[in-house]
Amino acid sequence: MKPKIIAIDLDGTTLNTESQISPRTRDVLGRAVRAGHYVTIATGRPFRMSDQFYQELELTTPMVNFNGGLVHKPRQIWAPETEHAISREIAFELMAQREQLGLSFVAAENRETFFIDRLDHFDQHFFSYETVSEKNLLANLTTDPTSLLVKTQNELAESVSLRIQDQFDDAVDVRTWGGPQAILEIVPKGVHKALGLSVIAKSMSLGPEDIIAFGDEHNDLEMLDYAGWGVAMANGTQQLKSIANDVTDKTNGEDGLADYLEKYLAL
């Protein structure tokens, strides 16, 4: 089989219900790499919250962070690297509308760090930072960030997403961040995982037909549609399943990605 780019989302896809890569999934992805395929992570997470999985899988390929906002080769100089930014004024406007929109917090992120509108809502596990100080306050944001994150309640997520999209429609797209929490990611207009994946494919002189992509959430729609073979997880959204070429038999908690990939690539 011609070498494939295997694009893998993290939360709800590669990671199990404990947000870990199971031994079986790690083994199958490792065998895919040894068979000549290219495993690349495409996630909504910032780099600092996905690097551990990149290292665990012993990858050397480019990766997509921030739902396409950053495409890079970790710890390497890579000519095709791309990074998009969103106006910091939108962050300040959302901070002013926090109560009106029903937001728990507003955060701005870039490759290196994050800023949050209030320190009392800092979650060490969520932000992968052990400590936070006033320097991390959103009021101290002086440059345009790669993405914005807002947290709301699960039952409000859809309406909040629509309200933010309507207000800043010319400048942003609003994405659902994978996982159990109602996190919305706000990225520059037209930025998505497929855009990032296309940069990687071009750098390898490969096309969409050479890509198999796995995902579970709305932020994977463009990626699965772009890939020559898009696979939705059994635990994925109905919308994603409707555009996918196929659906795994098992969920992320049952090694669904590993099970499917092992059969698809005849590993």
mmCIF file of C-alpha atoms in Angstrom:
data_model
loop_
_atom_site.group_PDB
_atom_site.id
_atom_site.type_symbol
_atom_site.label_atom_id
_atom_site.label_comp_id
_atom_site.label_asym_id
_atom_site.label_seq_id
_atom_site.Cartn_x
_atom_site.Cartn_y
_atom_site.Cartn_z
ATOM 1 C CA MET A 1 0.000 0.000 0.000
ATOM 2 C CA LYS A 2 1.198 3.512 -0.836
ATOM 3 C CA PRO A 3 2.241 5.422 2.312
ATOM 4 C CA LYS A 4 -0.667 7.214 3.972
ATOM 5 C CA ILE A 5 -0.870 10.254 6.210
ATOM 6 C CA ILE A 6 -2.854 9.057 9.218
ATOM 7 C CA ALA A 7 -4.363 12.211 10.739
ATOM 8 C CA ILE A 8 -5.564 11.620 14.284
ATOM 9 C CA ASP A 9 -7.633 13.839 16.520
ATOM 10 C CA LEU A 10 -6.851 13.418 20.229
ATOM 11 C CA ASP A 11 -9.838 13.880 22.573
ATOM 12 C CA GLY A 12 -12.608 11.395 21.926
ATOM 13 C CA THR A 13 -10.585 9.704 19.188
ATOM 14 C CA THR A 14 -7.019 8.620 19.959
ATOM 15 C CA LEU A 15 -7.351 9.201 23.695
ATOM 16 C CA ASN A 16 -9.529 6.869 25.732
ATOM 17 C CA THR A 17 -12.061 7.907 28.367
ATOM 18 C CA GLU A 18 -9.190 8.515 30.813
ATOM 19 C CA SER A 19 -7.564 10.913 28.300
ATOM 20 C CA GLN A 20 -4.721 8.486 27.724
ATOM 21 C CA ILE A 21 -3.317 6.548 24.771
ATOM 22 C CA SER A 22 -3.970 2.888 25.479
ATOM 23 C CA PRO A 23 -1.147 0.351 24.976
ATOM 24 C CA ARG A 24 -3.055 -1.173 22.056
ATOM 25 C CA THR A 25 -3.539 2.150 20.281
ATOM 26 C CA ARG A 26 0.124 3.015 20.819
ATOM 27 C CA ASP A 27 1.163 -0.376 19.435
ATOM 28 C CA VAL A 28 -0.997 -0.123 16.294
ATOM 29 C CA LEU A 29 0.128 3.440 15.522
ATOM 30 C CA GLY A 30 3.744 2.373 16.022
ATOM 31 C CA ARG A 31 3.281 -0.515 13.596
ATOM 32 C CA ALA A 32 1.742 1.876 11.072
ATOM 33 C CA VAL A 33 4.805 4.108 11.261
ATOM 34 C CA ARG A 34 7.157 1.143 10.873
ATOM 35 C CA ALA A 35 5.138 0.094 7.827
ATOM 36 C CA GLY A 36 6.007 3.418 6.200
ATOM 37 C CA HIS A 37 2.949 5.524 7.014
ATOM 38 C CA TYR A 38 2.972 8.994 8.574
ATOM 39 C CA VAL A 39 1.029 9.531 11.798
ATOM 40 C CA THR A 40 0.226 13.168 12.409
ATOM 41 C CA ILE A 41 -1.733 14.693 15.284
ATOM 42 C CA ALA A 42 -4.461 17.181 14.346
ATOM 43 C CA THR A 43 -6.012 18.623 17.483
ATOM 44 C CA GLY A 44 -7.776 21.632 18.888
ATOM 45 C CA ARG A 45 -5.412 21.517 21.852
ATOM 46 C CA PRO A 46 -2.533 23.953 22.171
ATOM 47 C CA PHE A 47 0.919 22.446 21.731
ATOM 48 C CA ARG A 48 1.715 22.423 25.445
ATOM 49 C CA MET A 49 -1.313 20.156 26.045
ATOM 50 C CA SER A 50 -0.557 17.740 23.212
ATOM 51 C CA ASP A 51 3.233 17.488 23.255
ATOM 52 C CA GLN A 52 3.130 14.635 25.790
ATOM 53 C CA PHE A 53 1.218 12.486 23.297
ATOM 54 C CA TYR A 54 3.502 13.500 20.427
ATOM 55 C CA GLN A 55 6.461 12.312 22.480
ATOM 56 C CA GLU A 56 4.684 9.204 23.738
ATOM 57 C CA LEU A 57 4.067 8.102 20.155
ATOM 58 C CA GLU A 58 7.676 9.015 19.272
ATOM 59 C CA LEU A 59 6.539 11.091 16.312
ATOM 60 C CA THR A 60 8.769 13.222 14.090
ATOM 61 C CA THR A 61 6.035 14.387 11.700
ATOM 62 C CA PRO A 62 4.476 17.874 11.553
ATOM 63 C CA MET A 63 1.399 18.407 13.716
ATOM 64 C CA VAL A 64 -1.692 20.603 13.747
ATOM 65 C CA ASN A 65 -2.626 22.527 16.895
ATOM 66 C CA PHE A 66 -5.403 25.016 17.631
ATOM 67 C CA ASN A 67 -7.659 23.385 15.004
ATOM 68 C CA GLY A 68 -5.331 24.536 12.233
ATOM 69 C CA GLY A 69 -4.120 27.754 13.822
ATOM 70 C CA LEU A 70 -0.591 26.355 14.171
ATOM 71 C CA VAL A 71 1.106 23.849 11.860
ATOM 72 C CA HIS A 72 4.654 22.990 12.868
ATOM 73 C CA LYS A 73 7.330 20.398 13.539
ATOM 74 C CA PRO A 74 7.925 20.471 17.290
ATOM 75 C CA ARG A 75 11.401 21.596 18.294
ATOM 76 C CA GLN A 76 12.488 21.851 14.661
ATOM 77 C CA ILE A 77 12.889 24.571 12.086
ATOM 78 C CA TRP A 78 10.414 23.701 9.336
ATOM 79 C CA ALA A 79 10.000 25.972 6.327
ATOM 80 C CA PRO A 80 6.250 25.345 5.715
ATOM 81 C CA GLU A 81 5.343 26.242 9.324
ATOM 82 C CA THR A 82 2.227 28.418 9.517
ATOM 83 C CA GLU A 83 0.588 30.281 12.378
ATOM 84 C CA HIS A 84 -2.608 32.327 12.261
ATOM 85 C CA ALA A 85 -3.777 34.959 14.729
ATOM 86 C CA ILE A 86 -7.032 36.467 15.918
ATOM 87 C CA SER A 87 -7.539 40.093 16.958
ATOM 88 C CA ARG A 88 -7.013 40.594 20.677
ATOM 89 C CA GLU A 89 -9.841 43.152 20.603
ATOM 90 C CA ILE A 90 -12.286 40.267 20.213
ATOM 91 C CA ALA A 91 -10.924 38.781 23.442
ATOM 92 C CA PHE A 92 -11.550 42.030 25.284
ATOM 93 C CA GLU A 93 -15.064 42.306 23.845
ATOM 94 C CA LEU A 94 -15.924 38.769 24.954
ATOM 95 C CA MET A 95 -14.536 39.523 28.397
ATOM 96 C CA ALA A 96 -16.873 42.520 28.626
ATOM 97 C CA GLN A 97 -19.824 40.317 27.602
ATOM 98 C CA ARG A 98 -18.969 37.387 29.872
ATOM 99 C CA GLU A 99 -22.068 37.560 32.066
ATOM 100 C CA GLN A 100 -24.384 38.413 29.176
ATOM 101 C CA LEU A 101 -23.179 35.364 27.227
ATOM 102 C CA GLY A 102 -23.097 33.059 30.252
ATOM 103 C CA LEU A 103 -19.359 32.372 30.138
ATOM 104 C CA SER A 104 -17.339 30.879 32.996
ATOM 105 C CA PHE A 105 -14.094 32.232 31.593
ATOM 106 C CA VAL A 106 -12.475 33.777 28.536
ATOM 107 C CA ALA A 107 -8.931 32.746 27.687
ATOM 108 C CA ALA A 108 -6.464 33.628 24.948
ATOM 109 C CA GLU A 109 -3.738 31.227 23.889
ATOM 110 C CA ASN A 110 -0.619 31.144 21.793
ATOM 111 C CA ARG A 111 2.152 28.625 21.310
ATOM 112 C CA GLU A 112 3.930 29.421 24.556
ATOM 113 C CA THR A 113 1.375 30.522 27.135
ATOM 114 C CA PHE A 114 -2.179 31.564 27.926
ATOM 115 C CA PHE A 115 -4.099 34.497 29.387
ATOM 116 C CA ILE A 116 -7.349 34.243 31.336
ATOM 117 C CA ASP A 117 -9.843 36.902 32.388
ATOM 118 C CA ARG A 118 -10.026 35.827 36.050
ATOM 119 C CA LEU A 119 -7.608 33.920 38.228
ATOM 120 C CA ASP A 120 -10.273 32.349 40.459
ATOM 121 C CA HIS A 121 -11.360 30.149 37.538
ATOM 122 C CA PHE A 122 -7.863 28.866 36.811
ATOM 123 C CA ASP A 123 -7.852 25.074 36.470
ATOM 124 C CA GLN A 124 -4.329 23.683 36.727
ATOM 125 C CA HIS A 125 -5.226 20.455 34.926
ATOM 126 C CA PHE A 126 -7.115 22.163 32.113
ATOM 127 C CA PHE A 127 -4.384 24.680 31.300
ATOM 128 C CA SER A 128 -1.455 22.328 32.027
ATOM 129 C CA TYR A 129 0.180 24.978 34.146
ATOM 130 C CA GLU A 130 1.142 24.409 37.761
ATOM 131 C CA THR A 131 0.896 28.060 38.767
ATOM 132 C CA VAL A 132 -0.764 31.197 37.512
ATOM 133 C CA SER A 133 -0.108 34.830 38.341
ATOM 134 C CA GLU A 134 -1.324 38.281 37.402
ATOM 135 C CA LYS A 135 0.951 38.203 34.349
ATOM 136 C CA ASN A 136 -1.497 35.627 32.945
ATOM 137 C CA LEU A 137 -4.460 37.987 33.206
ATOM 138 C CA LEU A 138 -6.160 38.703 29.906
ATOM 139 C CA ALA A 139 -5.823 42.426 30.560
ATOM 140 C CA ASN A 140 -2.066 41.958 29.986
ATOM 141 C CA LEU A 141 -2.509 40.533 26.481
ATOM 142 C CA THR A 142 -0.470 42.748 24.143
ATOM 143 C CA THR A 143 -0.301 40.625 20.981
ATOM 144 C CA ASP A 144 -2.891 38.882 18.814
ATOM 145 C CA PRO A 145 -3.357 35.303 20.088
ATOM 146 C CA THR A 146 -3.600 32.115 18.017
ATOM 147 C CA SER A 147 -6.997 31.248 19.455
ATOM 148 C CA LEU A 148 -9.545 32.132 22.105
ATOM 149 C CA LEU A 149 -11.299 29.719 24.436
ATOM 150 C CA VAL A 150 -14.525 30.297 26.301
ATOM 151 C CA LYS A 151 -16.249 27.948 28.700
ATOM 152 C CA THR A 152 -19.999 27.814 29.201
ATOM 153 C CA GLN A 153 -22.573 25.244 30.301
ATOM 154 C CA ASN A 154 -23.246 22.188 28.146
ATOM 155 C CA GLU A 155 -26.871 23.131 27.575
ATOM 156 C CA LEU A 156 -25.853 26.636 26.447
ATOM 157 C CA ALA A 157 -22.949 25.680 24.200
ATOM 158 C CA GLU A 158 -24.874 25.695 20.919
ATOM 159 C CA SER A 159 -26.647 29.003 21.520
ATOM 160 C CA VAL A 160 -23.482 30.703 22.801
ATOM 161 C CA SER A 161 -21.580 29.468 19.757
ATOM 162 C CA LEU A 162 -24.203 30.934 17.429
ATOM 163 C CA ARG A 163 -24.269 34.264 19.251
ATOM 164 C CA ILE A 164 -20.494 34.642 19.083
ATOM 165 C CA GLN A 165 -20.441 33.564 15.436
ATOM 166 C CA ASP A 166 -23.149 36.077 14.525
ATOM 167 C CA GLN A 167 -21.397 38.922 16.300
ATOM 168 C CA PHE A 168 -17.931 38.381 14.825
ATOM 169 C CA ASP A 169 -18.851 36.472 11.664
ATOM 170 C CA ASP A 170 -16.463 38.276 9.309
ATOM 171 C CA ALA A 171 -13.475 37.579 11.542
ATOM 172 C CA VAL A 172 -13.883 34.219 13.273
ATOM 173 C CA ASP A 173 -15.157 30.671 13.237
ATOM 174 C CA VAL A 174 -16.353 28.992 16.431
ATOM 175 C CA ARG A 175 -15.431 25.364 17.050
ATOM 176 C CA THR A 176 -16.350 22.787 19.667
ATOM 177 C CA TRP A 177 -13.360 21.625 21.668
ATOM 178 C CA GLY A 178 -13.367 17.853 22.198
ATOM 179 C CA GLY A 179 -13.988 16.456 25.666
ATOM 180 C CA PRO A 180 -16.709 16.528 28.326
ATOM 181 C CA GLN A 181 -16.525 20.249 29.102
ATOM 182 C CA ALA A 182 -18.468 22.883 27.163
ATOM 183 C CA ILE A 183 -15.433 24.579 25.654
ATOM 184 C CA LEU A 184 -15.724 26.680 22.512
ATOM 185 C CA GLU A 185 -12.651 27.635 20.527
ATOM 186 C CA ILE A 186 -12.668 30.797 18.461
ATOM 187 C CA VAL A 187 -10.237 30.813 15.547
ATOM 188 C CA PRO A 188 -9.555 33.141 12.610
ATOM 189 C CA LYS A 189 -12.089 32.876 9.793
ATOM 190 C CA GLY A 190 -11.354 29.985 7.452
ATOM 191 C CA VAL A 191 -8.901 28.262 9.778
ATOM 192 C CA HIS A 192 -9.611 24.577 10.399
ATOM 193 C CA LYS A 193 -7.846 21.239 10.622
ATOM 194 C CA ALA A 194 -8.134 20.569 6.887
ATOM 195 C CA LEU A 195 -6.200 23.762 6.162
ATOM 196 C CA GLY A 196 -3.407 22.632 8.449
ATOM 197 C CA LEU A 197 -3.441 19.123 7.055
ATOM 198 C CA SER A 198 -3.161 20.442 3.503
ATOM 199 C CA VAL A 199 0.088 22.219 4.466
ATOM 200 C CA ILE A 200 1.474 18.929 5.766
ATOM 201 C CA ALA A 201 0.360 16.930 2.735
ATOM 202 C CA LYS A 202 1.899 19.443 0.336
ATOM 203 C CA SER A 203 5.194 19.350 2.231
ATOM 204 C CA MET A 204 5.267 15.568 1.671
ATOM 205 C CA SER A 205 4.186 15.818 -1.985
ATOM 206 C CA LEU A 206 1.018 13.905 -1.113
ATOM 207 C CA GLY A 207 -2.637 14.724 -1.799
ATOM 208 C CA PRO A 208 -5.987 14.301 -0.040
ATOM 209 C CA GLU A 209 -6.320 10.846 -1.576
ATOM 210 C CA ASP A 210 -3.287 9.803 0.470
ATOM 211 C CA ILE A 211 -4.877 10.761 3.790
ATOM 212 C CA ILE A 212 -6.962 8.752 6.230
ATOM 213 C CA ALA A 213 -8.353 10.914 9.024
ATOM 214 C CA PHE A 214 -10.062 10.043 12.307
ATOM 215 C CA GLY A 215 -12.255 12.346 14.401
ATOM 216 C CA ASP A 216 -15.311 12.578 16.623
ATOM 217 C CA GLU A 217 -16.451 16.213 16.888
ATOM 218 C CA HIS A 218 -17.680 19.166 14.821
ATOM 219 C CA ASN A 219 -14.146 20.558 14.622
ATOM 220 C CA ASP A 220 -13.196 17.462 12.605
ATOM 221 C CA LEU A 221 -15.771 18.035 9.847
ATOM 222 C CA GLU A 222 -13.500 19.780 7.350
ATOM 223 C CA MET A 223 -10.658 17.345 7.999
ATOM 224 C CA LEU A 224 -12.762 14.238 7.368
ATOM 225 C CA ASP A 225 -14.321 15.856 4.305
ATOM 226 C CA TYR A 226 -10.881 16.813 2.942
ATOM 227 C CA ALA A 227 -9.244 13.440 3.525
ATOM 228 C CA GLY A 228 -9.481 10.755 0.883
ATOM 229 C CA TRP A 229 -10.871 8.483 3.601
ATOM 230 C CA GLY A 230 -12.534 10.121 6.593
ATOM 231 C CA VAL A 231 -13.485 7.947 9.550
ATOM 232 C CA ALA A 232 -15.820 9.052 12.329
ATOM 233 C CA MET A 233 -15.619 7.397 15.719
ATOM 234 C CA ALA A 234 -18.566 5.342 16.943
ATOM 235 C CA ASN A 235 -18.862 7.901 19.750
ATOM 236 C CA GLY A 236 -18.758 10.790 17.274
ATOM 237 C CA THR A 237 -21.473 13.302 16.485
ATOM 238 C CA GLN A 238 -24.211 12.431 14.031
ATOM 239 C CA GLN A 239 -23.205 15.348 11.825
ATOM 240 C CA LEU A 240 -19.674 14.001 11.520
ATOM 241 C CA LYS A 241 -20.899 10.486 10.808
ATOM 242 C CA SER A 242 -23.118 11.829 8.023
ATOM 243 C CA ILE A 243 -20.139 13.132 6.022
ATOM 244 C CA ALA A 244 -17.618 10.407 6.908
ATOM 245 C CA ASN A 245 -16.658 7.617 4.524
ATOM 246 C CA ASP A 246 -16.952 5.145 7.367
ATOM 247 C CA VAL A 247 -17.567 4.817 11.124
ATOM 248 C CA THR A 248 -15.560 2.714 13.560
ATOM 249 C CA ASP A 249 -17.283 -0.273 15.132
ATOM 250 C CA LYS A 250 -15.928 0.644 18.551
ATOM 251 C CA THR A 251 -15.674 3.846 20.599
ATOM 252 C CA ASN A 252 -12.530 5.650 21.727
ATOM 253 C CA GLY A 253 -12.884 3.861 25.057
ATOM 254 C CA GLU A 254 -12.727 0.525 23.236
ATOM 255 C CA ASP A 255 -9.666 1.229 21.055
ATOM 256 C CA GLY A 256 -11.906 1.981 18.097
ATOM 257 C CA LEU A 257 -9.191 3.796 16.156
ATOM 258 C CA ALA A 258 -6.650 1.005 16.659
ATOM 259 C CA ASP A 259 -9.176 -1.678 15.760
ATOM 260 C CA TYR A 260 -10.171 0.093 12.527
ATOM 261 C CA LEU A 261 -6.661 1.071 11.461
ATOM 262 C CA GLU A 262 -5.244 -2.403 12.017
ATOM 263 C CA LYS A 263 -7.829 -3.853 9.612
ATOM 264 C CA TYR A 264 -7.713 -0.985 7.095
ATOM 265 C CA LEU A 265 -3.919 -1.112 6.724
ATOM 266 C CA ALA A 266 -3.697 -4.901 7.202
ATOM 267 C CA LEU A 267 -1.065 -4.422 9.883
#
